[in-house]
Amino acid sequence: MKRLLVVYYSHSGDVARAAKSFVRCLNIPEVELSFECIKPKADYPYPWNLYKFFDVFPECINGEPPEISPPKFDEDDKFDLVILAYQVWFLAPSLPIQGFLKSQYAKVLEDTKVITLVVCRNMWHSASETMKRMISEVGGIHIDNVVLTHQGTPLATFITTPRLLLTGKKDRLWGVLPPGGVRDREIDALSRFGRQIANNLSALNDPFNQPLLRGLNAVEVNPRYVIPELIGRVLYRPWAKIARFFGKQGSWSRLPIICIFAVQLVFAIPIVLLISTVFQVLFSPLIDKKISHYIELLKSPSGLVRS
Ligand SMILES: Cc1cc2nc3c(=O)[nH]c(=O)nc-3n(C[C@H](O)[C@H](O)[C@H](O)COP(=O)(O)O)c2cc1C
């Protein structure tokens, strides 16, 4: 009997549906499957109000998560595999998931194989690297990484994702734009990963901790997003520090700085996209190798070799 734990947090339900689809084929007698939904002691509103949405930004970047309620599992429990399903908030793992990884309950990951499943709009690179670091800090063994992004072009999701987050509406806006969130078909297709694990349960004993999900198209990296994300991450840091200097989450003293950040972000996004495109064209011979190397890092551990 193999013991599997699925740890997740979900707001619109996309991450929860993704996690459940992922493990659908693992509902078999040889596997004992447990689910744990992370619950912050003070949860976040859904749909979001605009101010609250931007007010979580400094803590996401500074790594100051909320306390979470005690989970159902015992932190000293031993599992053969933990699947950690999360979403990205401001280029970082969401605060509830950071809360779990910084809590005493993350001990359950120690010396245990971990597969991450990230669901987000389309900017997941920094969050994924942060997750790898946080998992290794608590002694987890990260063996696979699966990425699922919202349907539609980046321009379309620039409208459909905030609309989903701020109103809860998923339908096709004006009958033209795609529905918000993740395509049902892609959520269903995640079951291929659980099937591969179910067909290869003995691999959970592998002492070399090889990835289990290679060759299944677990991660796709669009090279065009690499530089904008790196620039975004660099620009976010000072804003997060300054905002935090003015007060804690929810405090009135930081309202003006959060509003200034939100307004400048609307202008900064197209400027960053333009600068990074020009930069990439002008300096392509100098940076191509570095970018390819970074892409390999982002694809790891699942995407390095096609089997
Ligand atoms: C506060 C906040 C910040 C977000 N920041 C990002 C981001 O930086 N990159 C991204 O791709 N998606 C971002 N998203 C979108 C979520 O990752 C995405 O909507 C995800 O599907 C949420 O899953 P859930 O509704 O199941 O929690 C953000 C969402 C929220 C609420």
Short mmCIF file of C-alpha atoms and ligand atoms in Angstrom, two decimals, residues 9-17 46 48 52-54 56-57 60 86-92 94 118-124 148-150 161 164-165 181-182 229 236, ligand 1:
data_model
loop_
_atom_site.label_atom_id
_atom_site.label_comp_id
_atom_site.label_asym_id
_atom_site.label_seq_id
_atom_site.Cartn_x
_atom_site.Cartn_y
_atom_site.Cartn_z
CA TYR A 9 -5.26 25.67 -1.65
CA SER A 10 -7.90 26.97 -4.02
CA HIS A 11 -9.97 30.09 -4.46
CA SER A 12 -12.00 29.84 -7.67
CA GLY A 13 -11.83 26.05 -7.48
CA ASP A 14 -9.41 25.68 -10.41
CA VAL A 15 -6.50 24.40 -8.31
CA ALA A 16 -8.83 22.02 -6.42
CA ARG A 17 -10.25 20.61 -9.68
CA TYR A 46 -13.40 35.50 -3.21
CA TRP A 48 -11.52 39.70 -4.45
CA LYS A 52 -7.49 43.55 -0.94
CA PHE A 53 -6.11 42.03 -4.14
CA PHE A 54 -3.23 44.52 -4.30
CA VAL A 56 -1.47 41.02 -0.45
CA PHE A 57 1.34 41.96 -2.85
CA CYS A 60 3.76 37.62 -1.28
CA TYR A 86 -0.76 25.77 -5.71
CA GLN A 87 -1.43 29.03 -7.53
CA VAL A 88 0.77 32.03 -8.24
CA TRP A 89 0.15 35.37 -6.55
CA PHE A 90 2.33 38.25 -7.76
CA LEU A 91 5.04 36.00 -9.24
CA ALA A 92 5.30 34.08 -5.93
CA SER A 94 0.25 32.09 -3.00
CA VAL A 118 1.04 24.98 -10.44
CA VAL A 119 -2.10 26.61 -11.87
CA CYS A 120 -1.94 30.27 -12.87
CA ARG A 121 -2.56 32.87 -15.59
CA ASN A 122 0.79 32.33 -17.35
CA MET A 123 3.57 33.85 -15.23
CA TRP A 124 4.86 31.04 -13.05
CA LEU A 148 -1.16 24.47 -16.15
CA THR A 149 -2.02 27.96 -17.40
CA HIS A 150 -5.26 29.82 -18.16
CA THR A 161 -8.16 36.55 -15.35
CA LEU A 164 -12.56 36.17 -12.91
CA LEU A 165 -10.68 37.18 -9.75
CA GLY A 181 -9.50 30.24 -15.87
CA VAL A 182 -8.33 26.86 -17.05
CA GLU A 229 9.21 37.91 -15.51
CA TYR A 236 8.53 44.17 -7.40
C1 LIG B 1 -3.53 38.12 -5.68
C2 LIG B 1 -3.35 37.35 -6.98
C3 LIG B 1 -2.18 37.53 -7.71
C4 LIG B 1 -1.96 36.77 -8.88
N1 LIG B 1 -0.76 36.87 -9.53
C5 LIG B 1 -0.50 36.06 -10.59
C6 LIG B 1 0.79 36.07 -11.21
O1 LIG B 1 1.72 36.77 -10.80
N2 LIG B 1 0.98 35.24 -12.28
C7 LIG B 1 -0.01 34.44 -12.77
O2 LIG B 1 0.23 33.75 -13.75
N3 LIG B 1 -1.22 34.38 -12.18
C8 LIG B 1 -1.48 35.17 -11.11
N4 LIG B 1 -2.71 35.11 -10.48
C9 LIG B 1 -3.76 34.24 -11.02
C10 LIG B 1 -3.92 32.91 -10.25
O3 LIG B 1 -2.70 32.24 -10.12
C11 LIG B 1 -4.91 32.04 -10.99
O4 LIG B 1 -6.13 32.75 -11.08
C12 LIG B 1 -5.16 30.66 -10.41
O5 LIG B 1 -5.86 29.91 -11.38
C13 LIG B 1 -5.97 30.71 -9.13
O6 LIG B 1 -6.41 29.40 -8.78
P1 LIG B 1 -7.56 29.24 -7.65
O7 LIG B 1 -8.66 30.15 -8.06
O8 LIG B 1 -7.96 27.80 -7.66
O9 LIG B 1 -6.97 29.68 -6.34
C14 LIG B 1 -2.96 35.87 -9.33
C15 LIG B 1 -4.14 35.72 -8.58
C16 LIG B 1 -4.33 36.44 -7.42
C17 LIG B 1 -5.58 36.22 -6.62
#
